[in-house]
Short mmCIF file of C-alpha atoms in Angstrom, two decimals:
data_model
loop_
_atom_site.label_atom_id
_atom_site.label_comp_id
_atom_site.label_asym_id
_atom_site.label_seq_id
_atom_site.Cartn_x
_atom_site.Cartn_y
_atom_site.Cartn_z
CA ASP S 28 -12.68 -7.36 -8.11
CA THR S 29 -10.26 -4.50 -7.57
CA ALA S 30 -6.67 -5.75 -7.44
CA VAL S 31 -5.26 -2.94 -5.29
CA SER S 32 -7.78 -0.94 -3.32
CA GLN S 33 -7.41 2.10 -1.09
CA THR S 34 -9.70 3.75 1.41
CA PRO S 35 -10.74 6.43 1.62
CA LYS S 36 -10.70 7.80 -1.91
CA TYR S 37 -10.92 11.37 -0.63
CA LEU S 38 -9.81 12.75 2.71
CA VAL S 39 -10.26 16.34 3.82
CA THR S 40 -8.98 17.23 7.26
CA GLN S 41 -7.61 20.01 9.42
CA MET S 42 -3.98 20.73 10.14
CA GLY S 43 -2.72 18.95 13.22
CA ASN S 44 -5.07 15.98 12.90
CA ASP S 45 -3.97 12.35 12.68
CA LYS S 46 -5.31 10.25 9.83
CA SER S 47 -4.85 6.81 8.29
CA ILE S 48 -5.11 5.53 4.74
CA LYS S 49 -5.67 1.84 4.15
CA CYS S 50 -4.47 -0.32 1.29
CA GLU S 51 -5.33 -3.89 0.41
CA GLN S 52 -4.24 -6.07 -2.48
CA ASN S 53 -5.82 -9.37 -3.52
CA LEU S 54 -3.12 -10.31 -6.03
CA GLY S 55 -1.17 -12.51 -3.63
CA HIS S 56 1.86 -10.23 -3.96
CA ASP S 57 4.57 -10.13 -1.33
CA THR S 58 5.67 -6.51 -1.70
CA MET S 59 3.68 -3.32 -1.16
CA TYR S 60 4.52 0.35 -1.58
CA TRP S 61 3.37 3.86 -0.80
CA TYR S 62 3.97 6.70 -3.26
CA LYS S 63 3.19 10.40 -2.97
CA GLN S 64 2.10 12.46 -5.98
CA ASP S 65 2.37 16.19 -5.43
CA SER S 66 0.42 18.99 -7.07
CA LYS S 67 2.81 18.98 -10.02
CA LYS S 68 2.06 15.30 -10.62
CA PHE S 69 5.53 14.27 -9.49
CA LEU S 70 5.49 10.73 -8.08
CA LYS S 71 7.94 9.68 -5.42
CA ILE S 72 8.26 6.47 -3.45
CA MET S 73 7.87 6.75 0.30
CA PHE S 74 7.97 3.20 1.68
CA SER S 75 8.17 -0.40 0.59
CA TYR S 76 7.37 -3.55 2.55
CA ASN S 77 8.31 -7.09 1.57
CA ASN S 78 6.57 -9.86 3.53
CA LYS S 79 5.66 -7.35 6.22
CA GLU S 80 9.26 -6.16 6.53
CA LEU S 81 10.26 -2.57 5.73
CA ILE S 82 12.78 -2.56 2.86
CA ILE S 83 12.60 0.99 1.53
CA ASN S 84 12.21 4.05 3.69
CA GLU S 85 12.89 7.19 1.74
CA THR S 86 13.46 10.57 3.33
CA VAL S 87 10.01 10.97 4.76
CA PRO S 88 9.09 12.86 7.97
CA ASN S 89 8.66 10.49 10.88
CA ARG S 90 5.08 11.76 11.17
CA PHE S 91 4.44 9.17 8.45
CA SER S 92 4.36 5.61 9.74
CA PRO S 93 3.50 2.62 7.58
CA LYS S 94 2.07 -0.50 9.14
CA SER S 95 1.73 -3.89 7.51
CA PRO S 96 -0.47 -6.25 9.53
CA ASP S 97 -0.13 -8.93 6.87
CA LYS S 98 1.16 -9.36 3.32
CA ALA S 99 -2.11 -8.17 1.80
CA HIS S 100 -2.33 -4.90 3.70
CA LEU S 101 -0.17 -1.81 4.04
CA ASN S 102 -1.63 1.12 5.89
CA LEU S 103 -0.24 4.62 6.14
CA HIS S 104 -0.71 6.63 9.31
CA ILE S 105 0.07 10.33 9.34
CA ASN S 106 0.41 12.28 12.57
CA SER S 107 0.08 16.04 13.00
CA LEU S 108 -0.94 16.70 9.42
CA GLU S 109 0.56 19.73 7.71
CA LEU S 110 -0.56 21.75 4.69
CA GLY S 111 2.33 20.29 2.66
CA ASP S 112 0.98 16.80 3.16
CA SER S 113 -1.81 17.58 0.72
CA ALA S 114 -1.24 15.24 -2.21
CA VAL S 115 -2.46 12.07 -3.81
CA TYR S 116 -1.14 8.95 -2.12
CA PHE S 117 -0.87 5.79 -4.16
CA CYS S 118 -0.47 2.28 -2.88
CA ALA S 119 1.10 -0.35 -5.12
CA SER S 120 1.98 -4.02 -4.93
CA SER S 121 4.25 -6.41 -6.79
CA GLN S 122 5.52 -9.96 -6.77
CA VAL S 123 9.25 -10.19 -7.20
CA LYS S 124 10.30 -12.97 -9.57
CA GLY S 125 14.05 -13.08 -9.57
CA LEU S 126 15.04 -9.49 -10.20
CA GLN S 127 12.00 -8.57 -12.23
CA GLU S 128 8.66 -7.38 -11.05
CA THR S 129 5.84 -5.12 -12.09
CA GLN S 130 4.11 -2.77 -9.69
CA TYR S 131 0.34 -2.47 -9.82
CA PHE S 132 -1.18 0.70 -8.45
CA GLY S 133 -4.31 1.47 -6.52
CA PRO S 134 -6.70 4.29 -7.48
CA GLY S 135 -5.13 6.79 -5.07
CA THR S 136 -6.27 8.69 -2.00
CA ARG S 137 -6.64 12.42 -2.45
CA LEU S 138 -5.67 14.11 0.81
CA LEU S 139 -6.41 17.76 1.38
CA VAL S 140 -5.17 19.40 4.56
CA LEU S 141 -6.86 22.69 5.43
CA ALA E 27 21.96 9.27 -9.22
CA GLN E 28 19.19 7.60 -11.10
CA SER E 29 16.76 9.85 -12.91
CA VAL E 30 14.12 9.86 -15.60
CA THR E 31 13.49 12.80 -17.90
CA GLN E 32 10.36 13.39 -19.89
CA PRO E 33 11.22 16.55 -21.80
CA ASP E 34 7.70 17.31 -23.02
CA ILE E 35 5.31 18.61 -20.38
CA HIS E 36 2.39 18.79 -22.80
CA ILE E 37 1.81 17.29 -26.22
CA THR E 38 -1.23 17.94 -28.40
CA VAL E 39 -2.05 15.71 -31.34
CA SER E 40 -5.04 15.34 -33.61
CA GLU E 41 -7.15 12.25 -33.35
CA GLY E 42 -5.85 9.67 -35.79
CA ALA E 43 -2.35 11.13 -35.86
CA SER E 44 0.72 9.27 -34.70
CA LEU E 45 2.24 9.86 -31.30
CA GLU E 46 5.69 9.65 -29.75
CA LEU E 47 6.37 10.48 -26.12
CA ARG E 48 10.00 10.82 -25.15
CA CYS E 49 11.72 9.33 -22.14
CA ASN E 50 15.39 9.39 -21.22
CA TYR E 51 16.87 7.72 -18.18
CA SER E 52 20.07 7.84 -16.23
CA TYR E 53 21.03 4.55 -14.58
CA GLY E 54 24.32 2.73 -14.47
CA ALA E 55 23.09 -0.83 -14.63
CA THR E 56 20.63 -2.62 -16.88
CA PRO E 57 17.39 -0.70 -16.53
CA TYR E 58 13.94 -2.06 -16.03
CA LEU E 59 11.68 0.39 -17.83
CA PHE E 60 7.98 1.07 -17.62
CA TRP E 61 5.31 3.29 -19.05
CA TYR E 62 2.22 4.03 -17.00
CA VAL E 63 -0.87 6.04 -17.93
CA GLN E 64 -2.98 8.07 -15.52
CA SER E 65 -6.41 9.20 -16.65
CA PRO E 66 -7.91 12.23 -14.88
CA GLY E 67 -8.76 11.38 -11.28
CA GLN E 68 -7.60 7.80 -11.70
CA GLY E 69 -4.73 5.63 -10.59
CA LEU E 70 -1.82 4.48 -12.71
CA GLN E 71 -2.27 1.74 -15.25
CA LEU E 72 0.67 -0.17 -16.67
CA LEU E 73 0.96 0.24 -20.45
CA LEU E 74 4.10 -1.81 -21.05
CA LYS E 75 7.45 -2.77 -19.61
CA TYR E 76 10.94 -3.72 -20.69
CA PHE E 77 13.10 -6.11 -18.70
CA SER E 78 15.30 -7.76 -21.31
CA GLY E 79 15.24 -9.31 -24.78
CA ASP E 80 13.54 -7.70 -27.74
CA THR E 81 14.04 -3.95 -27.50
CA LEU E 82 10.68 -3.22 -29.10
CA VAL E 83 7.92 -4.02 -26.65
CA GLN E 84 4.21 -4.10 -27.24
CA GLY E 85 1.72 -2.95 -24.67
CA ILE E 86 -1.96 -2.51 -24.18
CA LYS E 87 -4.21 -0.12 -26.13
CA GLY E 88 -2.00 -0.30 -29.22
CA PHE E 89 1.06 1.30 -27.58
CA GLU E 90 4.63 0.22 -28.13
CA ALA E 91 8.01 1.41 -26.88
CA GLU E 92 11.55 0.94 -28.02
CA PHE E 93 14.54 0.64 -25.71
CA LYS E 94 17.67 2.21 -27.15
CA ARG E 95 20.61 1.65 -24.85
CA SER E 96 22.93 3.90 -26.87
CA GLN E 97 20.56 6.82 -26.41
CA SER E 98 19.37 5.89 -22.91
CA SER E 99 15.85 6.24 -24.20
CA PHE E 100 12.57 4.40 -23.97
CA ASN E 101 10.14 6.34 -26.17
CA LEU E 102 6.47 5.46 -26.29
CA ARG E 103 4.66 5.35 -29.63
CA LYS E 104 1.21 4.82 -31.03
CA PRO E 105 0.44 4.90 -34.75
CA SER E 106 -3.07 6.37 -34.46
CA VAL E 107 -4.25 8.24 -31.37
CA HIS E 108 -7.82 7.99 -30.10
CA TRP E 109 -9.59 10.68 -28.07
CA SER E 110 -9.66 8.29 -25.11
CA ASP E 111 -5.85 8.33 -25.02
CA ALA E 112 -5.89 11.84 -23.52
CA ALA E 113 -4.20 11.37 -20.15
CA GLU E 114 -0.95 11.83 -18.27
CA TYR E 115 1.83 9.43 -19.23
CA PHE E 116 4.67 8.50 -16.91
CA CYS E 117 7.92 6.80 -17.74
CA ALA E 118 9.69 5.00 -14.90
CA VAL E 119 12.90 3.10 -14.31
CA GLY E 120 13.16 0.31 -11.76
CA VAL E 121 16.24 0.38 -9.57
CA ASP E 122 17.46 -1.91 -6.81
CA SER E 123 15.92 -4.91 -8.56
CA SER E 124 12.81 -2.88 -9.31
CA TYR E 125 11.83 -2.49 -5.68
CA LYS E 126 11.98 1.24 -6.28
CA LEU E 127 10.48 3.00 -9.27
CA ILE E 128 11.90 6.36 -10.24
CA PHE E 129 9.31 8.29 -12.21
CA GLY E 130 9.64 11.02 -14.77
CA SER E 131 7.63 14.19 -14.35
CA GLY E 132 4.99 13.05 -16.78
CA THR E 133 3.72 14.20 -20.18
CA ARG E 134 0.15 15.35 -20.55
CA LEU E 135 -1.37 14.24 -23.83
CA LEU E 136 -4.19 16.32 -25.29
CA VAL E 137 -6.11 14.99 -28.29
CA ARG E 138 -7.76 17.36 -30.76
CA PRO E 139 -10.97 16.11 -32.35
#
């Protein structure tokens, strides 16, 4: 069983469209994340949710809206897609124990905006 | 500001040779440090982590890393590289109680047969 799964794996779409990426974790973790990896492989956190509550919101255009229906899911909706949104988006989850936790990553969603 | 530097963009080693990948961090408090590996077209897999205690940590696939506070470093090592180790390696530091990972830019490892 995949611990952190994402759908779709690949997403090709036109500029201006709205798309969603889904993430699910079956690890029982209470915190989930979205990261963006650009074409130079640079990884940067976008959002973090703890028990369905937003705790990290980096400087991300408001076209990006995360939604957490429950602790096991964190979806990413992107409005009015732009060419610069092309990247690999990784979901991750963790269980905070005191101040220490390890993040486990999904396989990534490769988004290409044409 | 917190940052992670991986000074080597690419490293090429021969199969069976030893490996060291460098990582330096900038963080005012006690760091939580991680190494992840990303194989082509794949997600990130945790190799090892340092939270506290013994500064030499063992990970999966025969990797180890040593935390040196005086040098602000957390270098990754492997005594004998296998062809399957060819991948991109990322060092990361956890800040704000590890809710946020700050990643280095990655080092691509190429393995010569």
